């Protein structure tokens, strides 16, 4: 059985920028060798780890001082010779762009082959439901969700805190995702990190009751998954594995997967989480447009 890692922040030597390098070493604490791997080296590491493909976060983060909307396209260009090993996750900073700019970058990223869109409220400094009239009526964000729904793209939404120095953690409460689930019922929402550590009960309940929300278990140390989610098997059909590699505290993609596979849950549930479920909602570049 090959596995899917549905949430990584792999940075390739071919696409690294000075700003991104400085950020990764300062905020992630990632070793230099984990940041400067070539696409070929990463593909080899996946072979050794028995991972079929990984999802690479390539969304913009102006407020963190890293990358903009063109980054996802540059990553896609860099990995095109290994299109079956990577799914690239794009995005736009809706509160930094005009309606026209938002539409332009969504269309360009979609044409290039993104597999999903990422919305990161603590890093983008906005609520996931900021498009609602009572929350400010940010039409650009509504366009993001509508575009994703119309084009069959899942949307990752970060929930829970972020330790990065410029993160605004008040935006990490998963309760705001509920509006998105209700207003866009055909949209697949991947709730990243399940609200850890502050809001796990809220996140778990929303995953249970909203048919279009699934759980992304990344950045929770595998040894603590059942501490955070003792009823994990109840959402076994709606959960996917992710490592968050090489983010804070995750400096070995193989070791993280191995530790996760040792979680004491039924093997049929484990297979759904690390294999069946992510394949249903996230496709590698080779299977996109």
Short mmCIF file of C-alpha atoms in Angstrom, two decimals:
data_model
loop_
_atom_site.label_atom_id
_atom_site.label_comp_id
_atom_site.label_asym_id
_atom_site.label_seq_id
_atom_site.Cartn_x
_atom_site.Cartn_y
_atom_site.Cartn_z
CA UNK A 1 0.00 0.00 0.00
CA UNK A 2 1.27 3.45 -0.90
CA UNK A 3 0.36 6.40 1.28
CA UNK A 4 -0.74 9.99 0.70
CA UNK A 5 0.61 12.89 2.74
CA UNK A 6 -2.13 15.48 2.31
CA UNK A 7 -0.43 18.43 4.01
CA UNK A 8 3.21 19.44 3.57
CA UNK A 9 5.11 22.69 3.26
CA UNK A 10 7.93 21.25 1.18
CA UNK A 11 10.10 23.97 -0.34
CA UNK A 12 12.11 23.07 -3.42
CA UNK A 13 15.58 24.31 -4.28
CA UNK A 14 14.19 25.26 -7.70
CA UNK A 15 11.61 27.67 -6.24
CA UNK A 16 13.18 28.94 -3.02
CA UNK A 17 13.36 32.68 -2.46
CA UNK A 18 15.54 34.49 0.05
CA UNK A 19 12.43 35.62 1.93
CA UNK A 20 11.06 32.10 2.13
CA UNK A 21 14.42 30.67 3.18
CA UNK A 22 14.79 33.19 5.97
CA UNK A 23 11.24 32.61 7.13
CA UNK A 24 11.58 28.80 7.17
CA UNK A 25 14.81 28.82 9.13
CA UNK A 26 13.59 31.48 11.57
CA UNK A 27 9.99 30.40 12.15
CA UNK A 28 9.96 26.67 11.34
CA UNK A 29 13.32 25.87 12.84
CA UNK A 30 13.71 23.53 9.88
CA UNK A 31 17.19 22.22 9.09
CA UNK A 32 18.74 23.75 5.98
CA UNK A 33 18.93 20.38 4.22
CA UNK A 34 15.15 19.96 4.57
CA UNK A 35 14.58 23.29 2.85
CA UNK A 36 17.05 23.01 -0.01
CA UNK A 37 16.09 19.64 -1.49
CA UNK A 38 15.64 19.46 -5.24
CA UNK A 39 12.43 18.13 -6.76
CA UNK A 40 14.31 14.98 -7.75
CA UNK A 41 15.61 14.52 -4.21
CA UNK A 42 12.12 14.90 -2.76
CA UNK A 43 10.71 12.35 -5.21
CA UNK A 44 13.46 9.92 -4.15
CA UNK A 45 12.61 10.50 -0.49
CA UNK A 46 8.96 9.72 -1.23
CA UNK A 47 10.01 6.44 -2.84
CA UNK A 48 11.96 5.51 0.28
CA UNK A 49 8.98 6.40 2.48
CA UNK A 50 6.40 4.54 0.35
CA UNK A 51 4.44 7.75 -0.20
CA UNK A 52 2.72 7.86 -3.58
CA UNK A 53 2.27 11.62 -3.60
CA UNK A 54 2.23 14.63 -1.32
CA UNK A 55 0.21 17.83 -1.26
CA UNK A 56 2.45 20.90 -1.25
CA UNK A 57 1.12 24.13 0.23
CA UNK A 58 1.92 27.01 -2.15
CA UNK A 59 -0.50 29.71 -1.04
CA UNK A 60 0.50 33.37 -0.66
CA UNK A 61 1.52 34.88 2.66
CA UNK A 62 2.29 38.57 2.27
CA UNK A 63 1.77 39.34 5.94
CA UNK A 64 4.42 36.78 6.84
CA UNK A 65 6.77 38.28 4.26
CA UNK A 66 7.16 35.20 2.08
CA UNK A 67 5.38 34.64 -1.28
CA UNK A 68 2.55 35.89 -3.47
CA UNK A 69 0.01 34.31 -5.85
CA UNK A 70 2.55 33.43 -8.54
CA UNK A 71 4.29 30.99 -6.21
CA UNK A 72 1.83 28.14 -6.85
CA UNK A 73 2.45 28.41 -10.59
CA UNK A 74 6.22 28.38 -10.10
CA UNK A 75 5.95 25.26 -7.95
CA UNK A 76 3.81 23.52 -10.58
CA UNK A 77 6.37 24.36 -13.26
CA UNK A 78 9.16 23.01 -11.07
CA UNK A 79 7.55 19.62 -10.37
CA UNK A 80 5.98 18.96 -13.79
CA UNK A 81 8.43 16.15 -14.58
CA UNK A 82 7.14 14.36 -11.47
CA UNK A 83 3.47 15.21 -11.95
CA UNK A 84 2.28 11.96 -10.38
CA UNK A 85 4.10 12.67 -7.10
CA UNK A 86 2.81 16.12 -6.23
CA UNK A 87 -0.48 17.93 -5.73
CA UNK A 88 0.00 21.69 -5.48
CA UNK A 89 -2.28 23.73 -3.25
CA UNK A 90 -2.72 27.34 -4.36
CA UNK A 91 -4.65 30.29 -3.03
CA UNK A 92 -5.10 34.04 -3.03
CA UNK A 93 -5.06 36.67 -0.31
CA UNK A 94 -8.59 37.89 -0.80
CA UNK A 95 -8.20 40.88 1.50
CA UNK A 96 -5.15 42.13 -0.45
CA UNK A 97 -6.56 41.93 -3.99
CA UNK A 98 -9.34 43.48 -6.03
CA UNK A 99 -12.17 41.36 -7.42
CA UNK A 100 -10.48 41.40 -10.83
CA UNK A 101 -7.10 40.38 -9.40
CA UNK A 102 -8.70 37.63 -7.34
CA UNK A 103 -10.43 36.19 -10.40
CA UNK A 104 -7.27 36.50 -12.50
CA UNK A 105 -5.09 34.53 -10.07
CA UNK A 106 -7.74 31.88 -9.42
CA UNK A 107 -8.07 31.28 -13.16
CA UNK A 108 -4.31 31.23 -13.74
CA UNK A 109 -3.69 28.80 -10.91
CA UNK A 110 -6.56 26.57 -12.02
CA UNK A 111 -5.28 26.47 -15.59
CA UNK A 112 -1.80 25.63 -14.30
CA UNK A 113 -3.21 22.62 -12.42
CA UNK A 114 -3.71 23.33 -8.72
CA UNK A 115 -5.42 20.53 -6.83
CA UNK A 116 -7.00 22.67 -4.11
CA UNK A 117 -7.06 26.15 -2.57
CA UNK A 118 -5.79 27.13 0.86
CA UNK A 119 -7.31 29.79 3.11
CA UNK A 120 -5.18 30.51 6.18
CA UNK A 121 -7.10 32.91 8.46
CA UNK A 122 -4.39 33.53 11.12
CA UNK A 123 -1.80 34.26 8.43
CA UNK A 124 -4.12 36.22 6.14
CA UNK A 125 -5.76 38.08 9.04
CA UNK A 126 -9.36 37.38 8.12
CA UNK A 127 -12.25 35.23 9.26
CA UNK A 128 -13.17 32.31 6.99
CA UNK A 129 -16.68 33.80 6.78
CA UNK A 130 -15.55 37.41 6.12
CA UNK A 131 -17.68 37.38 2.94
CA UNK A 132 -20.86 37.44 5.05
CA UNK A 133 -22.55 40.89 5.22
CA UNK A 134 -22.42 40.89 9.01
CA UNK A 135 -18.68 40.12 8.86
CA UNK A 136 -17.71 42.85 6.41
CA UNK A 137 -18.94 41.49 3.08
CA UNK A 138 -15.54 40.68 1.54
CA UNK A 139 -16.68 39.77 -1.98
CA UNK A 140 -13.23 38.56 -2.98
CA UNK A 141 -13.42 35.76 -0.42
CA UNK A 142 -16.89 34.80 -1.60
CA UNK A 143 -15.43 34.56 -5.10
CA UNK A 144 -12.74 32.18 -3.83
CA UNK A 145 -15.31 29.77 -2.40
CA UNK A 146 -17.65 30.09 -5.38
CA UNK A 147 -14.82 29.45 -7.83
CA UNK A 148 -13.70 26.40 -5.88
CA UNK A 149 -17.24 25.04 -5.68
CA UNK A 150 -17.86 25.61 -9.39
CA UNK A 151 -14.54 24.01 -10.42
CA UNK A 152 -14.58 21.04 -8.06
CA UNK A 153 -11.60 22.22 -6.00
CA UNK A 154 -11.43 21.41 -2.29
CA UNK A 155 -10.58 24.28 0.04
CA UNK A 156 -8.25 23.81 2.97
CA UNK A 157 -9.08 26.15 5.86
CA UNK A 158 -6.54 26.42 8.67
CA UNK A 159 -8.06 26.12 12.13
CA UNK A 160 -6.30 26.36 15.46
CA UNK A 161 -3.37 28.48 16.47
CA UNK A 162 -0.17 29.32 14.65
CA UNK A 163 3.10 29.93 16.49
CA UNK A 164 4.48 32.21 13.79
CA UNK A 165 5.37 35.66 15.03
CA UNK A 166 2.99 37.58 12.75
CA UNK A 167 0.03 35.19 13.06
CA UNK A 168 -3.26 36.56 14.42
CA UNK A 169 -4.73 33.59 16.26
CA UNK A 170 -8.16 35.05 16.95
CA UNK A 171 -9.00 34.04 13.37
CA UNK A 172 -8.27 30.35 14.04
CA UNK A 173 -11.61 29.48 15.66
CA UNK A 174 -13.27 26.75 13.51
CA UNK A 175 -16.77 27.97 14.32
CA UNK A 176 -16.44 30.50 11.49
CA UNK A 177 -16.03 27.60 9.04
CA UNK A 178 -19.60 26.56 9.76
CA UNK A 179 -20.95 29.46 7.69
CA UNK A 180 -18.82 28.37 4.74
CA UNK A 181 -20.13 24.81 4.98
CA UNK A 182 -23.73 26.02 5.03
CA UNK A 183 -23.40 28.71 2.34
CA UNK A 184 -21.43 26.49 -0.09
CA UNK A 185 -22.92 23.00 0.34
CA UNK A 186 -21.21 21.56 -2.77
CA UNK A 187 -17.77 22.70 -1.58
CA UNK A 188 -15.43 20.15 0.02
CA UNK A 189 -13.84 21.83 3.03
CA UNK A 190 -10.66 20.34 4.47
CA UNK A 191 -10.44 21.57 8.06
CA UNK A 192 -6.72 21.66 8.68
CA UNK A 193 -5.38 20.75 12.14
CA UNK A 194 -8.88 20.18 13.61
CA UNK A 195 -8.74 23.36 15.69
CA UNK A 196 -5.79 22.24 17.78
CA UNK A 197 -5.14 22.89 20.58
CA UNK A 198 -7.85 25.30 21.73
CA UNK A 199 -10.92 24.40 19.67
CA UNK A 200 -10.78 20.66 18.98
CA UNK A 201 -14.28 19.89 20.37
CA UNK A 202 -15.83 22.56 18.12
CA UNK A 203 -13.95 21.28 15.08
CA UNK A 204 -14.84 17.66 15.80
CA UNK A 205 -18.53 18.45 16.12
CA UNK A 206 -18.58 20.39 12.85
CA UNK A 207 -16.83 17.53 11.06
CA UNK A 208 -19.45 15.15 12.45
CA UNK A 209 -22.52 17.17 11.48
CA UNK A 210 -21.52 18.92 8.25
CA UNK A 211 -21.29 16.46 5.34
CA UNK A 212 -18.91 18.68 3.35
CA UNK A 213 -16.26 19.14 6.07
CA UNK A 214 -13.43 16.63 6.44
CA UNK A 215 -10.60 16.53 8.99
CA UNK A 216 -6.96 17.17 8.12
CA UNK A 217 -4.93 15.69 10.99
CA UNK A 218 -1.66 17.42 10.14
CA UNK A 219 0.52 19.17 12.75
CA UNK A 220 -0.92 17.11 15.60
CA UNK A 221 1.95 14.96 16.93
CA UNK A 222 0.92 11.38 16.08
CA UNK A 223 1.46 10.27 19.67
CA UNK A 224 -1.17 12.81 20.74
CA UNK A 225 -3.81 12.26 18.04
CA UNK A 226 -6.02 10.09 20.24
CA UNK A 227 -5.52 12.48 23.14
CA UNK A 228 -6.98 15.27 21.01
CA UNK A 229 -9.44 13.03 19.16
CA UNK A 230 -10.38 10.02 21.31
CA UNK A 231 -13.38 9.42 19.00
CA UNK A 232 -11.28 9.50 15.82
CA UNK A 233 -12.78 6.28 14.49
CA UNK A 234 -16.21 7.97 14.39
CA UNK A 235 -14.90 10.27 11.65
CA UNK A 236 -12.70 7.66 9.99
CA UNK A 237 -14.55 8.16 6.70
CA UNK A 238 -13.90 11.92 6.88
CA UNK A 239 -10.27 12.20 7.99
CA UNK A 240 -7.00 12.45 6.05
CA UNK A 241 -3.37 12.17 7.11
CA UNK A 242 -0.88 15.00 6.74
CA UNK A 243 2.57 15.52 8.24
CA UNK A 244 3.02 19.32 7.98
CA UNK A 245 6.64 18.55 7.01
CA UNK A 246 9.03 20.40 7.34
CA UNK A 247 7.03 22.70 9.57
CA UNK A 248 7.63 23.30 13.27
CA UNK A 249 8.57 20.09 15.03
CA UNK A 250 8.26 17.88 11.93
CA UNK A 251 11.75 17.39 10.52
CA UNK A 252 11.45 13.81 9.24
CA UNK A 253 8.60 12.95 6.87
CA UNK A 254 9.24 9.21 7.12
CA UNK A 255 9.41 9.13 10.93
CA UNK A 256 6.18 11.12 11.23
CA UNK A 257 4.32 8.71 8.95
CA UNK A 258 5.74 5.67 10.74
CA UNK A 259 4.64 7.06 14.10
CA UNK A 260 1.17 7.83 12.75
CA UNK A 261 0.78 4.29 11.38
CA UNK A 262 1.35 2.96 14.90
CA UNK A 263 -1.70 4.73 16.33
CA UNK A 264 -3.89 1.99 17.88
CA UNK A 265 -6.97 2.21 15.70
CA UNK A 266 -8.50 -0.49 13.48
CA UNK A 267 -6.39 -1.13 10.39
CA UNK A 268 -9.34 -0.57 8.08
CA UNK A 269 -9.82 2.91 9.55
CA UNK A 270 -6.09 3.64 9.24
CA UNK A 271 -6.15 2.68 5.56
CA UNK A 272 -8.99 5.10 4.93
CA UNK A 273 -7.11 7.95 6.59
CA UNK A 274 -3.70 7.46 4.93
CA UNK A 275 -4.86 6.14 1.56
CA UNK A 276 -8.50 5.91 0.51
CA UNK A 277 -9.88 9.23 1.77
CA UNK A 278 -7.18 11.59 0.46
CA UNK A 279 -7.24 9.91 -2.97
CA UNK A 280 -10.93 10.71 -3.27
CA UNK A 281 -10.58 14.46 -2.74
CA UNK A 282 -6.99 15.37 -3.74
CA UNK A 283 -5.46 14.48 -7.09
CA UNK A 284 -1.83 14.78 -8.16
CA UNK A 285 -0.90 17.06 -11.07
CA UNK A 286 -0.91 14.15 -13.50
CA UNK A 287 -4.65 13.70 -12.93
CA UNK A 288 -5.61 17.37 -13.14
CA UNK A 289 -6.94 19.16 -16.25
#
